[in-house]
Short mmCIF file of C-alpha atoms and ligand atoms in Angstrom, two decimals:
data_model
loop_
_atom_site.label_atom_id
_atom_site.label_comp_id
_atom_site.label_asym_id
_atom_site.label_seq_id
_atom_site.Cartn_x
_atom_site.Cartn_y
_atom_site.Cartn_z
CA UNK A 1 -0.06 -0.07 -0.08
CA UNK A 2 1.20 3.39 -1.51
CA UNK A 3 0.96 6.87 0.91
CA UNK A 4 1.87 9.96 0.46
CA UNK A 5 2.91 11.98 2.40
CA UNK A 6 6.25 13.90 2.36
CA UNK A 7 7.88 13.99 -0.80
CA UNK A 8 10.73 12.77 0.80
CA UNK A 9 9.70 9.70 1.50
CA UNK A 10 8.89 8.71 -1.85
CA UNK A 11 11.05 7.72 -4.19
CA UNK A 12 12.28 9.84 -7.25
CA UNK A 13 11.37 7.70 -9.84
CA UNK A 14 7.71 7.30 -8.37
CA UNK A 15 7.57 11.13 -8.06
CA UNK A 16 8.18 11.49 -12.30
CA UNK A 17 5.56 8.56 -13.08
CA UNK A 18 2.99 10.14 -11.36
CA UNK A 19 4.05 13.55 -13.42
CA UNK A 20 4.03 11.15 -16.87
CA UNK A 21 0.99 9.93 -16.41
CA UNK A 22 -0.72 13.05 -15.30
CA UNK A 23 0.92 14.65 -18.53
CA UNK A 24 -0.73 11.60 -20.82
CA UNK A 25 -4.25 12.15 -18.70
CA UNK A 26 -4.70 16.03 -18.78
CA UNK A 27 -4.23 16.09 -22.88
CA UNK A 28 -6.43 12.96 -23.16
CA UNK A 29 -9.47 14.97 -21.65
CA UNK A 30 -9.13 18.23 -24.27
CA UNK A 31 -12.86 17.05 -25.03
CA UNK A 32 -14.16 15.94 -22.17
CA UNK A 33 -16.81 17.80 -19.69
CA UNK A 34 -15.42 18.65 -16.20
CA UNK A 35 -16.94 15.70 -14.70
CA UNK A 36 -16.96 13.68 -17.90
CA UNK A 37 -14.64 10.19 -16.56
CA UNK A 38 -11.82 9.47 -18.21
CA UNK A 39 -11.39 6.43 -20.05
CA UNK A 40 -11.61 2.78 -18.51
CA UNK A 41 -12.67 4.76 -15.57
CA UNK A 42 -9.49 3.50 -13.35
CA UNK A 43 -11.24 4.17 -10.04
CA UNK A 44 -15.34 3.90 -10.88
CA UNK A 45 -16.60 2.77 -7.12
CA UNK A 46 -13.99 4.04 -5.09
CA UNK A 47 -14.51 6.38 -2.66
CA UNK A 48 -11.91 8.74 -0.89
CA UNK A 49 -12.59 10.09 2.62
CA UNK A 50 -11.10 13.62 2.87
CA UNK A 51 -10.62 15.47 6.78
CA UNK A 52 -10.29 18.58 7.22
CA UNK A 53 -8.75 20.48 10.41
CA UNK A 54 -8.36 23.94 8.94
CA UNK A 55 -9.63 25.63 6.34
CA UNK A 56 -9.64 24.80 2.50
CA UNK A 57 -10.78 26.22 -0.76
CA UNK A 58 -8.60 24.71 -3.92
CA UNK A 59 -6.99 21.16 -1.90
CA UNK A 60 -10.51 19.90 -1.74
CA UNK A 61 -12.10 20.74 -4.89
CA UNK A 62 -9.59 19.55 -6.64
CA UNK A 63 -9.27 16.06 -4.91
CA UNK A 64 -13.55 16.28 -5.42
CA UNK A 65 -12.33 16.86 -9.18
CA UNK A 66 -10.32 14.57 -9.77
CA UNK A 67 -11.45 11.11 -8.11
CA UNK A 68 -14.67 12.08 -9.99
CA UNK A 69 -12.81 12.00 -13.50
CA UNK A 70 -11.34 9.32 -12.32
CA UNK A 71 -14.92 7.59 -11.58
CA UNK A 72 -14.70 7.40 -8.07
CA UNK A 73 -16.63 9.94 -5.29
CA UNK A 74 -15.58 11.60 -2.31
CA UNK A 75 -17.07 12.60 1.22
CA UNK A 76 -15.76 15.58 2.62
CA UNK A 77 -15.67 15.64 6.41
CA UNK A 78 -14.55 18.70 9.12
CA UNK A 79 -13.09 16.72 12.10
CA UNK A 80 -15.15 19.20 14.53
CA UNK A 81 -17.95 17.05 13.46
CA UNK A 82 -16.91 13.34 14.20
CA UNK A 83 -16.18 11.95 17.22
CA UNK A 84 -12.48 12.13 16.84
CA UNK A 85 -12.31 15.98 16.43
CA UNK A 86 -14.99 16.45 19.76
CA UNK A 87 -12.14 13.72 21.60
CA UNK A 88 -14.79 11.15 22.43
CA UNK A 89 -12.46 8.76 19.66
CA UNK A 90 -9.46 7.33 19.55
CA UNK A 91 -7.34 7.97 16.32
CA UNK A 92 -7.17 4.03 16.61
CA UNK A 93 -10.67 3.32 16.38
CA UNK A 94 -11.78 6.49 13.43
CA UNK A 95 -8.97 5.27 11.77
CA UNK A 96 -10.38 1.44 11.47
CA UNK A 97 -13.63 2.74 10.76
CA UNK A 98 -12.46 5.09 7.83
CA UNK A 99 -10.81 1.48 6.16
CA UNK A 100 -14.19 -0.04 6.59
CA UNK A 101 -15.83 2.99 5.10
CA UNK A 102 -13.46 4.22 2.19
CA UNK A 103 -10.72 3.32 0.22
CA UNK A 104 -8.15 6.67 0.77
CA UNK A 105 -7.85 8.78 3.57
CA UNK A 106 -6.69 12.49 2.30
CA UNK A 107 -6.61 14.46 5.98
CA UNK A 108 -5.31 18.30 6.99
CA UNK A 109 -4.16 19.20 9.97
CA UNK A 110 -1.37 20.92 12.10
CA UNK A 111 -0.35 17.82 13.43
CA UNK A 112 2.21 15.79 11.68
CA UNK A 113 2.30 13.30 14.30
CA UNK A 114 -1.30 12.50 14.01
CA UNK A 115 -0.67 11.74 9.92
CA UNK A 116 1.69 9.14 11.39
CA UNK A 117 -0.90 7.85 13.52
CA UNK A 118 -3.19 7.30 11.04
CA UNK A 119 -0.90 5.85 8.78
CA UNK A 120 -0.38 3.28 11.43
CA UNK A 121 -3.78 2.47 12.07
CA UNK A 122 -5.16 2.84 8.73
CA UNK A 123 -5.43 -0.10 6.37
CA UNK A 124 -6.39 2.05 3.21
CA UNK A 125 -3.61 4.89 1.86
CA UNK A 126 -3.61 8.23 3.54
CA UNK A 127 -2.57 11.35 1.84
CA UNK A 128 -1.25 14.47 3.55
CA UNK A 129 -3.16 17.47 2.24
CA UNK A 130 -1.18 19.49 4.08
CA UNK A 131 0.51 19.57 7.53
CA UNK A 132 2.92 21.61 9.47
CA UNK A 133 5.83 20.49 8.23
CA UNK A 134 4.51 19.27 4.64
CA UNK A 135 2.68 20.15 1.16
CA UNK A 136 3.48 17.64 -1.15
CA UNK A 137 0.48 17.38 -3.59
CA UNK A 138 0.97 20.82 -4.11
CA UNK A 139 4.02 21.10 -4.93
CA UNK A 140 4.44 17.91 -6.79
CA UNK A 141 2.05 19.52 -9.35
CA UNK A 142 4.11 22.30 -9.20
CA UNK A 143 6.75 20.46 -10.80
CA UNK A 144 3.89 19.65 -13.42
CA UNK A 145 2.90 23.42 -14.04
CA UNK A 146 6.77 24.38 -14.65
CA UNK A 147 7.78 21.74 -17.13
CA UNK A 148 4.79 22.29 -18.57
CA UNK A 149 4.89 25.59 -19.11
CA UNK A 150 8.86 26.44 -20.02
CA UNK A 151 8.71 22.67 -21.96
CA UNK A 152 12.10 21.85 -19.87
CA UNK A 153 12.88 19.64 -17.14
CA UNK A 154 12.88 21.05 -14.13
CA UNK A 155 16.49 20.01 -13.97
CA UNK A 156 17.70 22.34 -15.66
CA UNK A 157 16.08 25.06 -14.72
CA UNK A 158 17.02 27.97 -11.78
CA UNK A 159 14.01 27.96 -8.88
CA UNK A 160 13.84 30.68 -6.65
CA UNK A 161 11.39 31.12 -3.23
CA UNK A 162 10.87 34.39 -1.36
CA UNK A 163 9.29 33.84 1.23
CA UNK A 164 8.65 32.17 4.79
CA UNK A 165 9.66 28.97 5.93
CA UNK A 166 6.82 27.02 5.44
CA UNK A 167 5.41 23.79 4.61
CA UNK A 168 5.12 24.18 1.07
CA UNK A 169 9.10 25.47 1.04
CA UNK A 170 9.59 22.31 2.97
CA UNK A 171 8.47 20.56 0.24
CA UNK A 172 9.76 22.59 -2.05
CA UNK A 173 13.12 21.28 -0.45
CA UNK A 174 12.01 18.21 -1.00
CA UNK A 175 11.93 18.49 -4.19
CA UNK A 176 14.92 19.90 -5.36
CA UNK A 177 16.66 16.63 -4.24
CA UNK A 178 14.31 14.25 -5.54
CA UNK A 179 14.37 16.67 -9.12
CA UNK A 180 17.40 17.33 -9.01
CA UNK A 181 16.98 21.37 -9.49
CA UNK A 182 19.13 24.39 -8.48
CA UNK A 183 16.67 26.12 -5.35
CA UNK A 184 17.76 29.82 -4.44
CA UNK A 185 16.03 30.79 -1.45
CA UNK A 186 15.27 34.50 -0.24
CA UNK A 187 14.01 35.36 3.29
CA UNK A 188 14.95 37.31 6.66
CA UNK A 189 17.93 35.75 8.13
CA UNK A 190 15.20 34.90 11.18
CA UNK A 191 12.87 33.20 8.79
CA UNK A 192 15.98 30.33 7.35
CA UNK A 193 14.71 26.80 6.76
CA UNK A 194 15.39 24.73 9.68
CA UNK A 195 18.67 22.59 11.54
CA UNK A 196 16.25 19.35 10.57
CA UNK A 197 15.53 20.52 6.61
CA UNK A 198 18.92 21.42 6.19
CA UNK A 199 20.58 18.41 7.56
CA UNK A 200 17.99 16.75 5.30
CA UNK A 201 19.39 17.86 1.87
CA UNK A 202 23.17 17.75 3.57
CA UNK A 203 22.68 13.97 4.28
CA UNK A 204 21.04 13.67 0.38
CA UNK A 205 24.39 15.35 -0.92
CA UNK A 206 22.94 18.29 -2.14
CA UNK A 207 23.37 21.76 -1.49
CA UNK A 208 20.06 24.77 -1.27
CA UNK A 209 21.14 28.30 -1.71
CA UNK A 210 19.87 30.54 0.92
CA UNK A 211 20.26 34.57 0.40
CA UNK A 212 18.92 37.54 2.87
CA UNK A 213 18.93 39.72 -0.08
CA UNK A 214 15.94 39.44 -2.53
CA UNK A 215 17.72 40.68 -5.31
CA UNK A 216 20.22 38.32 -4.94
CA UNK A 217 17.89 35.51 -4.64
CA UNK A 218 16.22 36.38 -7.83
CA UNK A 219 19.30 36.96 -9.74
CA UNK A 220 19.47 34.08 -12.74
CA UNK A 221 15.95 32.57 -11.58
CA UNK A 222 13.77 30.96 -13.81
CA UNK A 223 10.99 30.91 -12.08
CA UNK A 224 9.76 32.56 -8.67
CA UNK A 225 7.02 30.33 -5.99
CA UNK A 226 5.57 32.73 -3.12
CA UNK A 227 3.27 31.91 -0.58
CA UNK A 228 1.87 34.11 2.72
CA UNK A 229 4.07 35.33 5.12
CA UNK A 230 1.62 34.68 7.99
CA UNK A 231 0.42 30.73 7.09
CA UNK A 232 -2.90 29.18 8.75
CA UNK A 233 -2.97 29.01 11.63
CA UNK A 234 0.47 30.38 12.08
CA UNK A 235 1.12 31.29 16.06
CA UNK A 236 3.56 34.20 15.64
CA UNK A 237 3.52 38.18 15.77
CA UNK A 238 2.06 39.03 12.68
CA UNK A 239 2.76 42.21 12.15
CA UNK A 240 6.06 42.00 13.65
CA UNK A 241 6.63 38.97 10.71
CA UNK A 242 5.33 40.91 8.13
CA UNK A 243 7.79 44.37 8.85
CA UNK A 244 10.44 41.55 8.74
CA UNK A 245 9.77 40.01 5.34
CA UNK A 246 9.25 44.43 3.81
CA UNK A 247 12.39 44.07 1.86
CA UNK A 248 11.07 40.55 0.06
CA UNK A 249 7.99 41.71 -1.78
CA UNK A 250 7.44 40.61 -4.89
CA UNK A 251 7.19 43.46 -7.37
CA UNK A 252 8.00 44.13 -10.76
CA UNK A 253 10.90 45.83 -9.67
CA UNK A 254 12.16 42.70 -8.25
CA UNK A 255 11.48 40.61 -10.82
CA UNK A 256 13.34 42.54 -13.45
CA UNK A 257 16.58 40.73 -11.56
CA UNK A 258 15.22 37.83 -12.44
CA UNK A 259 15.29 36.43 -15.55
CA UNK A 260 13.72 38.12 -18.79
CA UNK A 261 11.07 34.70 -19.11
CA UNK A 262 11.12 34.42 -15.34
CA UNK A 263 7.43 32.86 -14.36
CA UNK A 264 6.29 33.94 -11.03
CA UNK A 265 3.71 30.91 -9.42
CA UNK A 266 2.39 31.70 -6.13
CA UNK A 267 -0.07 28.48 -4.49
CA UNK A 268 -3.11 30.47 -3.06
CA UNK A 269 -4.25 31.94 -0.98
CA UNK A 270 -1.87 35.27 -0.91
CA UNK A 271 -1.40 37.82 1.42
CA UNK A 272 0.73 41.00 0.76
CA UNK A 273 3.87 39.48 -0.16
CA UNK A 274 3.20 39.71 -4.21
CA UNK A 275 1.79 43.17 -5.86
CA UNK A 276 -1.29 42.66 -8.20
CA UNK A 277 0.45 43.78 -11.03
CA UNK A 278 2.47 40.73 -10.72
CA UNK A 279 0.38 38.19 -9.45
CA UNK A 280 -2.48 39.61 -12.25
CA UNK A 281 0.07 40.62 -14.68
CA UNK A 282 1.56 38.12 -17.97
CA UNK A 283 3.73 36.34 -15.88
CA UNK A 284 1.70 34.76 -13.93
CA UNK A 285 0.82 31.68 -14.12
CA UNK A 286 -1.30 31.09 -10.78
CA UNK A 287 -4.67 29.79 -12.25
CA UNK A 288 -3.42 26.91 -14.14
CA UNK A 289 -1.32 26.25 -11.41
CA UNK A 290 -4.29 25.80 -9.49
CA UNK A 291 -5.95 23.98 -11.94
CA UNK A 292 -3.31 21.59 -12.40
CA UNK A 293 -3.95 20.49 -8.84
CA UNK A 294 -6.61 18.28 -10.74
CA UNK A 295 -4.60 16.74 -12.71
CA UNK A 296 -1.79 15.49 -10.98
CA UNK A 297 -3.62 14.61 -7.93
CA UNK A 298 -5.74 12.37 -10.19
CA UNK A 299 -2.30 10.69 -10.63
CA UNK A 300 -1.10 10.51 -7.25
CA UNK A 301 -4.83 8.85 -6.21
CA UNK A 302 -4.05 6.27 -9.00
CA UNK A 303 -0.43 5.80 -7.21
CA UNK A 304 -1.84 5.18 -3.57
CA UNK A 305 -4.52 2.70 -4.76
CA UNK A 306 -2.06 0.87 -7.19
CA UNK A 307 -3.23 1.56 -10.33
CA UNK A 308 -0.56 3.93 -11.84
CA UNK A 309 -0.17 3.09 -15.66
N1 LIG B 1 -2.39 25.40 -1.88
C1 LIG B 1 -4.01 24.93 -1.71
O1 LIG B 1 -3.50 24.36 -0.88
O2 LIG B 1 -5.22 26.23 -0.33
P1 LIG B 1 -6.00 25.95 -0.26
O3 LIG B 1 -6.04 25.85 0.88
O4 LIG B 1 -7.04 26.50 -0.34
O5 LIG B 1 -6.74 24.13 -0.38
N1 LIG B 2 1.67 27.78 3.93
C1 LIG B 2 0.46 27.63 3.24
C2 LIG B 2 0.06 27.07 2.54
C3 LIG B 2 -1.85 27.26 2.42
C4 LIG B 2 -1.70 26.20 0.87
C5 LIG B 2 -0.36 27.60 4.97
O1 LIG B 2 0.22 26.38 5.57
O2 LIG B 2 -1.61 28.01 5.87
#
Protein backbone atom coordinates (compact mmCIF):
# COMPACT_ATOMS: atom_id res chain seq x y z
CA UNK A 1 0.00 0.00 0.00
CA UNK A 2 1.41 3.40 -1.00
CA UNK A 3 0.86 6.49 1.12
CA UNK A 4 1.55 10.08 0.01
CA UNK A 5 2.71 11.93 3.10
CA UNK A 6 6.02 13.58 2.36
CA UNK A 7 7.97 13.93 -0.90
CA UNK A 8 11.15 13.05 1.00
CA UNK A 9 9.90 9.50 1.52
CA UNK A 10 8.74 8.78 -2.04
CA UNK A 11 11.24 7.42 -4.58
CA UNK A 12 12.15 9.94 -7.30
CA UNK A 13 11.19 7.50 -10.03
CA UNK A 14 7.66 7.18 -8.59
CA UNK A 15 7.30 10.99 -8.46
CA UNK A 16 8.42 11.20 -12.10
CA UNK A 17 5.96 8.45 -13.05
CA UNK A 18 3.10 10.37 -11.42
CA UNK A 19 4.00 13.49 -13.41
CA UNK A 20 4.21 11.56 -16.70
CA UNK A 21 0.84 9.94 -16.09
CA UNK A 22 -0.72 13.32 -15.26
CA UNK A 23 0.60 14.74 -18.52
CA UNK A 24 -0.92 11.94 -20.59
CA UNK A 25 -4.23 12.11 -18.75
CA UNK A 26 -4.47 15.89 -19.03
CA UNK A 27 -3.78 15.77 -22.78
CA UNK A 28 -6.37 13.06 -23.31
CA UNK A 29 -9.14 15.15 -21.66
CA UNK A 30 -9.16 17.95 -24.21
CA UNK A 31 -12.71 17.36 -25.30
CA UNK A 32 -14.20 16.15 -22.02
CA UNK A 33 -16.40 18.19 -19.70
CA UNK A 34 -15.40 18.67 -16.06
CA UNK A 35 -17.26 15.71 -14.63
CA UNK A 36 -16.85 13.32 -17.56
CA UNK A 37 -14.88 10.26 -16.55
CA UNK A 38 -11.49 9.26 -18.01
CA UNK A 39 -11.51 6.26 -20.36
CA UNK A 40 -11.62 3.02 -18.40
CA UNK A 41 -12.88 4.75 -15.20
CA UNK A 42 -9.90 3.40 -13.24
CA UNK A 43 -11.30 4.27 -9.80
CA UNK A 44 -14.88 3.25 -10.49
CA UNK A 45 -16.65 2.40 -7.26
CA UNK A 46 -13.92 3.86 -5.01
CA UNK A 47 -14.41 6.54 -2.38
CA UNK A 48 -11.87 8.95 -0.95
CA UNK A 49 -12.74 10.30 2.50
CA UNK A 50 -11.28 13.79 3.02
CA UNK A 51 -10.97 15.35 6.45
CA UNK A 52 -10.07 18.98 7.10
CA UNK A 53 -8.97 20.39 10.42
CA UNK A 54 -8.09 23.65 8.67
CA UNK A 55 -9.62 25.75 5.90
CA UNK A 56 -9.18 24.74 2.26
CA UNK A 57 -10.61 25.85 -1.07
CA UNK A 58 -8.31 24.38 -3.74
CA UNK A 59 -7.26 21.11 -2.12
CA UNK A 60 -10.82 20.20 -1.26
CA UNK A 61 -12.31 21.00 -4.68
CA UNK A 62 -9.42 19.65 -6.75
CA UNK A 63 -9.50 16.27 -4.95
CA UNK A 64 -13.25 16.12 -5.46
CA UNK A 65 -12.80 16.68 -9.20
CA UNK A 66 -9.79 14.37 -9.39
CA UNK A 67 -11.53 11.29 -8.04
CA UNK A 68 -14.74 12.06 -9.94
CA UNK A 69 -12.79 12.16 -13.22
CA UNK A 70 -11.41 8.72 -12.37
CA UNK A 71 -14.90 7.31 -11.83
CA UNK A 72 -14.98 7.42 -8.01
CA UNK A 73 -16.36 9.79 -5.38
CA UNK A 74 -15.48 11.70 -2.21
CA UNK A 75 -16.93 12.40 1.17
CA UNK A 76 -15.62 15.59 2.78
CA UNK A 77 -15.66 15.93 6.55
CA UNK A 78 -14.72 18.60 9.06
CA UNK A 79 -12.96 16.93 11.99
CA UNK A 80 -15.14 18.78 14.52
CA UNK A 81 -18.17 16.96 13.13
CA UNK A 82 -16.66 13.60 14.11
CA UNK A 83 -16.39 11.93 17.51
CA UNK A 84 -12.62 12.16 17.00
CA UNK A 85 -12.71 15.95 16.82
CA UNK A 86 -14.99 16.13 19.86
CA UNK A 87 -12.36 14.16 21.77
CA UNK A 88 -14.65 11.16 22.28
CA UNK A 89 -13.03 8.60 19.96
CA UNK A 90 -9.44 7.50 19.49
CA UNK A 91 -7.44 7.84 16.27
CA UNK A 92 -7.10 4.03 16.21
CA UNK A 93 -10.86 3.45 16.24
CA UNK A 94 -11.53 6.31 13.81
CA UNK A 95 -8.90 4.94 11.43
CA UNK A 96 -10.47 1.48 11.59
CA UNK A 97 -13.88 2.94 10.74
CA UNK A 98 -12.48 5.06 7.89
CA UNK A 99 -10.80 1.94 6.48
CA UNK A 100 -14.08 0.02 6.74
CA UNK A 101 -16.12 2.58 4.81
CA UNK A 102 -13.53 4.22 2.57
CA UNK A 103 -10.86 3.22 0.06
CA UNK A 104 -8.50 6.11 0.77
CA UNK A 105 -8.11 8.93 3.30
CA UNK A 106 -6.87 12.46 2.72
CA UNK A 107 -6.28 14.75 5.66
CA UNK A 108 -5.29 18.36 6.33
CA UNK A 109 -4.06 18.87 9.85
CA UNK A 110 -1.96 20.96 12.21
CA UNK A 111 -0.17 17.85 13.47
CA UNK A 112 2.40 15.75 11.61
CA UNK A 113 2.11 13.21 14.38
CA UNK A 114 -1.59 12.78 13.73
CA UNK A 115 -0.85 11.79 10.13
CA UNK A 116 1.68 9.22 11.33
CA UNK A 117 -0.80 7.90 13.91
CA UNK A 118 -3.51 7.55 11.27
CA UNK A 119 -1.04 5.80 8.97
CA UNK A 120 -0.32 3.28 11.70
CA UNK A 121 -3.95 2.31 12.15
CA UNK A 122 -5.39 2.69 8.63
CA UNK A 123 -5.56 -0.21 6.24
CA UNK A 124 -6.16 2.17 3.29
CA UNK A 125 -3.72 4.74 1.82
CA UNK A 126 -3.37 8.16 3.43
CA UNK A 127 -2.62 11.39 1.55
CA UNK A 128 -1.27 14.49 3.28
CA UNK A 129 -3.41 17.43 2.19
CA UNK A 130 -1.15 19.88 4.13
CA UNK A 131 0.54 19.53 7.49
CA UNK A 132 2.98 21.76 9.41
CA UNK A 133 5.96 20.19 7.64
CA UNK A 134 4.67 19.38 4.19
CA UNK A 135 2.30 20.20 1.34
CA UNK A 136 3.34 17.43 -1.04
CA UNK A 137 0.36 17.37 -3.43
CA UNK A 138 0.78 21.11 -4.04
CA UNK A 139 4.48 20.94 -4.78
CA UNK A 140 4.38 17.88 -7.03
CA UNK A 141 1.69 19.61 -9.04
CA UNK A 142 3.84 22.75 -9.17
CA UNK A 143 6.73 20.77 -10.69
CA UNK A 144 4.27 19.60 -13.36
CA UNK A 145 3.18 23.21 -14.00
CA UNK A 146 6.74 24.51 -14.33
CA UNK A 147 7.63 21.83 -16.91
CA UNK A 148 4.33 22.34 -18.75
CA UNK A 149 4.91 26.09 -19.13
CA UNK A 150 8.68 26.23 -19.69
CA UNK A 151 8.82 22.95 -21.63
CA UNK A 152 12.11 21.87 -20.08
CA UNK A 153 12.89 19.32 -17.36
CA UNK A 154 12.95 21.15 -14.03
CA UNK A 155 16.50 19.86 -13.43
CA UNK A 156 17.66 22.36 -16.07
CA UNK A 157 16.02 25.36 -14.38
CA UNK A 158 16.86 27.80 -11.60
CA UNK A 159 14.02 27.82 -9.13
CA UNK A 160 13.64 30.57 -6.56
CA UNK A 161 11.47 30.84 -3.46
CA UNK A 162 10.83 34.22 -1.90
CA UNK A 163 9.05 33.95 1.41
CA UNK A 164 8.61 32.17 4.69
CA UNK A 165 10.18 28.82 5.58
CA UNK A 166 6.92 26.94 5.78
CA UNK A 167 5.33 23.64 4.76
CA UNK A 168 5.27 24.52 1.03
CA UNK A 169 8.96 25.45 1.07
CA UNK A 170 9.83 22.25 2.97
CA UNK A 171 8.17 20.23 0.21
CA UNK A 172 9.88 22.35 -2.46
CA UNK A 173 13.23 21.65 -0.79
CA UNK A 174 12.43 17.92 -0.81
CA UNK A 175 11.50 18.23 -4.50
CA UNK A 176 14.79 20.00 -5.28
CA UNK A 177 16.61 16.90 -4.06
CA UNK A 178 14.28 14.39 -5.72
CA UNK A 179 14.21 16.22 -9.08
CA UNK A 180 17.77 17.65 -8.87
CA UNK A 181 17.06 21.31 -9.51
CA UNK A 182 18.83 24.38 -8.19
CA UNK A 183 16.83 26.09 -5.46
CA UNK A 184 17.58 29.60 -4.22
CA UNK A 185 15.67 30.90 -1.21
CA UNK A 186 15.22 34.56 -0.31
CA UNK A 187 14.05 35.36 3.23
CA UNK A 188 15.06 37.30 6.34
CA UNK A 189 17.76 35.59 8.45
CA UNK A 190 15.27 34.86 11.24
CA UNK A 191 12.98 32.93 8.88
CA UNK A 192 15.51 30.69 7.14
CA UNK A 193 14.76 26.95 6.78
CA UNK A 194 15.37 25.00 9.98
CA UNK A 195 18.23 22.68 10.85
CA UNK A 196 16.24 19.50 10.32
CA UNK A 197 15.47 20.16 6.67
CA UNK A 198 18.96 21.59 5.99
CA UNK A 199 20.59 18.50 7.49
CA UNK A 200 18.38 16.28 5.36
CA UNK A 201 19.57 18.14 2.23
CA UNK A 202 23.19 17.71 3.33
CA UNK A 203 22.68 14.04 4.06
CA UNK A 204 21.46 13.66 0.49
CA UNK A 205 24.61 15.39 -0.82
CA UNK A 206 22.66 18.35 -2.21
CA UNK A 207 22.79 22.06 -1.59
CA UNK A 208 20.21 24.81 -1.27
CA UNK A 209 21.19 28.46 -1.65
CA UNK A 210 19.88 30.86 0.99
CA UNK A 211 20.05 34.65 0.66
CA UNK A 212 18.85 37.35 3.01
CA UNK A 213 18.63 39.66 0.01
CA UNK A 214 15.69 39.24 -2.36
CA UNK A 215 17.54 40.62 -5.42
CA UNK A 216 20.39 38.15 -5.00
CA UNK A 217 17.95 35.28 -4.53
CA UNK A 218 16.01 35.99 -7.75
CA UNK A 219 19.08 36.67 -9.87
CA UNK A 220 19.07 34.30 -12.88
CA UNK A 221 15.78 32.66 -11.79
CA UNK A 222 13.53 30.90 -14.33
CA UNK A 223 10.72 30.56 -11.80
CA UNK A 224 9.83 32.54 -8.68
CA UNK A 225 7.56 30.84 -6.17
CA UNK A 226 5.94 32.44 -3.18
CA UNK A 227 3.35 31.84 -0.46
CA UNK A 228 1.73 33.87 2.30
CA UNK A 229 4.09 35.19 4.94
CA UNK A 230 1.53 34.23 7.58
CA UNK A 231 0.33 30.65 7.15
CA UNK A 232 -2.98 29.27 8.37
CA UNK A 233 -2.92 29.16 12.16
CA UNK A 234 0.61 30.67 12.27
CA UNK A 235 1.10 31.42 15.95
CA UNK A 236 3.57 34.29 15.64
CA UNK A 237 3.42 38.01 16.16
CA UNK A 238 1.90 38.72 12.74
CA UNK A 239 2.74 42.42 12.61
CA UNK A 240 6.39 41.79 13.47
CA UNK A 241 6.71 38.97 10.96
CA UNK A 242 5.16 40.97 8.13
CA UNK A 243 7.51 43.83 8.95
CA UNK A 244 10.52 41.47 8.80
CA UNK A 245 9.51 40.57 5.23
CA UNK A 246 9.10 44.16 3.99
CA UNK A 247 12.13 43.92 1.68
CA UNK A 248 10.93 40.63 0.19
CA UNK A 249 7.81 41.82 -1.61
CA UNK A 250 7.59 40.45 -5.13
CA UNK A 251 6.87 43.41 -7.38
CA UNK A 252 7.79 44.26 -10.96
CA UNK A 253 11.09 45.76 -9.85
CA UNK A 254 12.16 42.57 -8.12
CA UNK A 255 10.98 40.46 -11.09
CA UNK A 256 13.23 42.56 -13.34
CA UNK A 257 16.28 41.10 -11.55
CA UNK A 258 15.34 37.57 -12.62
CA UNK A 259 15.67 36.12 -16.15
CA UNK A 260 13.67 37.96 -18.79
CA UNK A 261 11.19 35.09 -19.24
CA UNK A 262 10.95 34.24 -15.56
CA UNK A 263 7.49 33.04 -14.51
CA UNK A 264 5.70 33.61 -11.22
CA UNK A 265 3.82 30.91 -9.29
CA UNK A 266 1.92 31.02 -6.00
CA UNK A 267 -0.07 28.23 -4.32
CA UNK A 268 -2.74 30.64 -2.99
CA UNK A 269 -4.30 31.99 -0.86
CA UNK A 270 -2.19 35.16 -1.15
CA UNK A 271 -1.41 38.04 1.17
CA UNK A 272 0.70 41.16 0.68
CA UNK A 273 3.87 39.28 -0.30
CA UNK A 274 3.20 39.93 -4.00
CA UNK A 275 1.98 43.04 -5.79
CA UNK A 276 -1.25 42.87 -7.81
CA UNK A 277 0.53 43.75 -11.03
CA UNK A 278 2.83 40.71 -10.71
CA UNK A 279 0.15 38.35 -9.41
CA UNK A 280 -2.26 39.32 -12.19
CA UNK A 281 0.43 40.11 -14.78
CA UNK A 282 1.55 38.16 -17.83
CA UNK A 283 4.41 36.37 -16.06
CA UNK A 284 2.03 34.88 -13.52
CA UNK A 285 0.49 31.44 -14.16
CA UNK A 286 -1.29 30.98 -10.86
CA UNK A 287 -4.69 29.94 -12.27
CA UNK A 288 -3.16 27.26 -14.49
CA UNK A 289 -1.14 26.18 -11.45
CA UNK A 290 -4.32 25.81 -9.37
CA UNK A 291 -6.11 23.86 -12.11
CA UNK A 292 -3.20 21.46 -12.50
CA UNK A 293 -3.79 20.25 -8.94
CA UNK A 294 -6.72 18.26 -10.36
CA UNK A 295 -4.58 16.56 -13.00
CA UNK A 296 -1.64 15.70 -10.78
CA UNK A 297 -3.79 14.55 -7.88
CA UNK A 298 -5.54 12.11 -10.20
CA UNK A 299 -2.21 10.41 -10.78
CA UNK A 300 -1.38 10.61 -7.06
CA UNK A 301 -4.66 8.83 -6.34
CA UNK A 302 -3.87 6.16 -8.93
CA UNK A 303 -0.41 5.73 -7.36
CA UNK A 304 -1.94 5.29 -3.90
CA UNK A 305 -4.62 2.92 -5.18
CA UNK A 306 -1.99 0.81 -6.99
CA UNK A 307 -3.37 1.68 -10.42
CA UNK A 308 -0.71 3.88 -11.97
CA UNK A 309 -0.05 2.78 -15.56
N1 LIG B 1 -3.01 25.92 -2.20
C1 LIG B 1 -3.87 25.30 -1.36
O1 LIG B 1 -3.60 24.23 -0.80
O2 LIG B 1 -5.04 25.95 -1.24
P1 LIG B 1 -6.18 25.62 -0.18
O3 LIG B 1 -5.65 25.99 1.18
O4 LIG B 1 -7.33 26.48 -0.60
O5 LIG B 1 -6.51 24.15 -0.26
N1 LIG C 1 1.74 27.84 3.90
C1 LIG C 1 0.32 27.92 3.74
C2 LIG C 1 -0.14 27.15 2.55
C3 LIG C 1 -1.59 27.27 2.23
C4 LIG C 1 -2.00 26.45 1.06
C5 LIG C 1 -0.37 27.46 5.01
O1 LIG C 1 0.06 26.48 5.65
O2 LIG C 1 -1.33 28.09 5.38
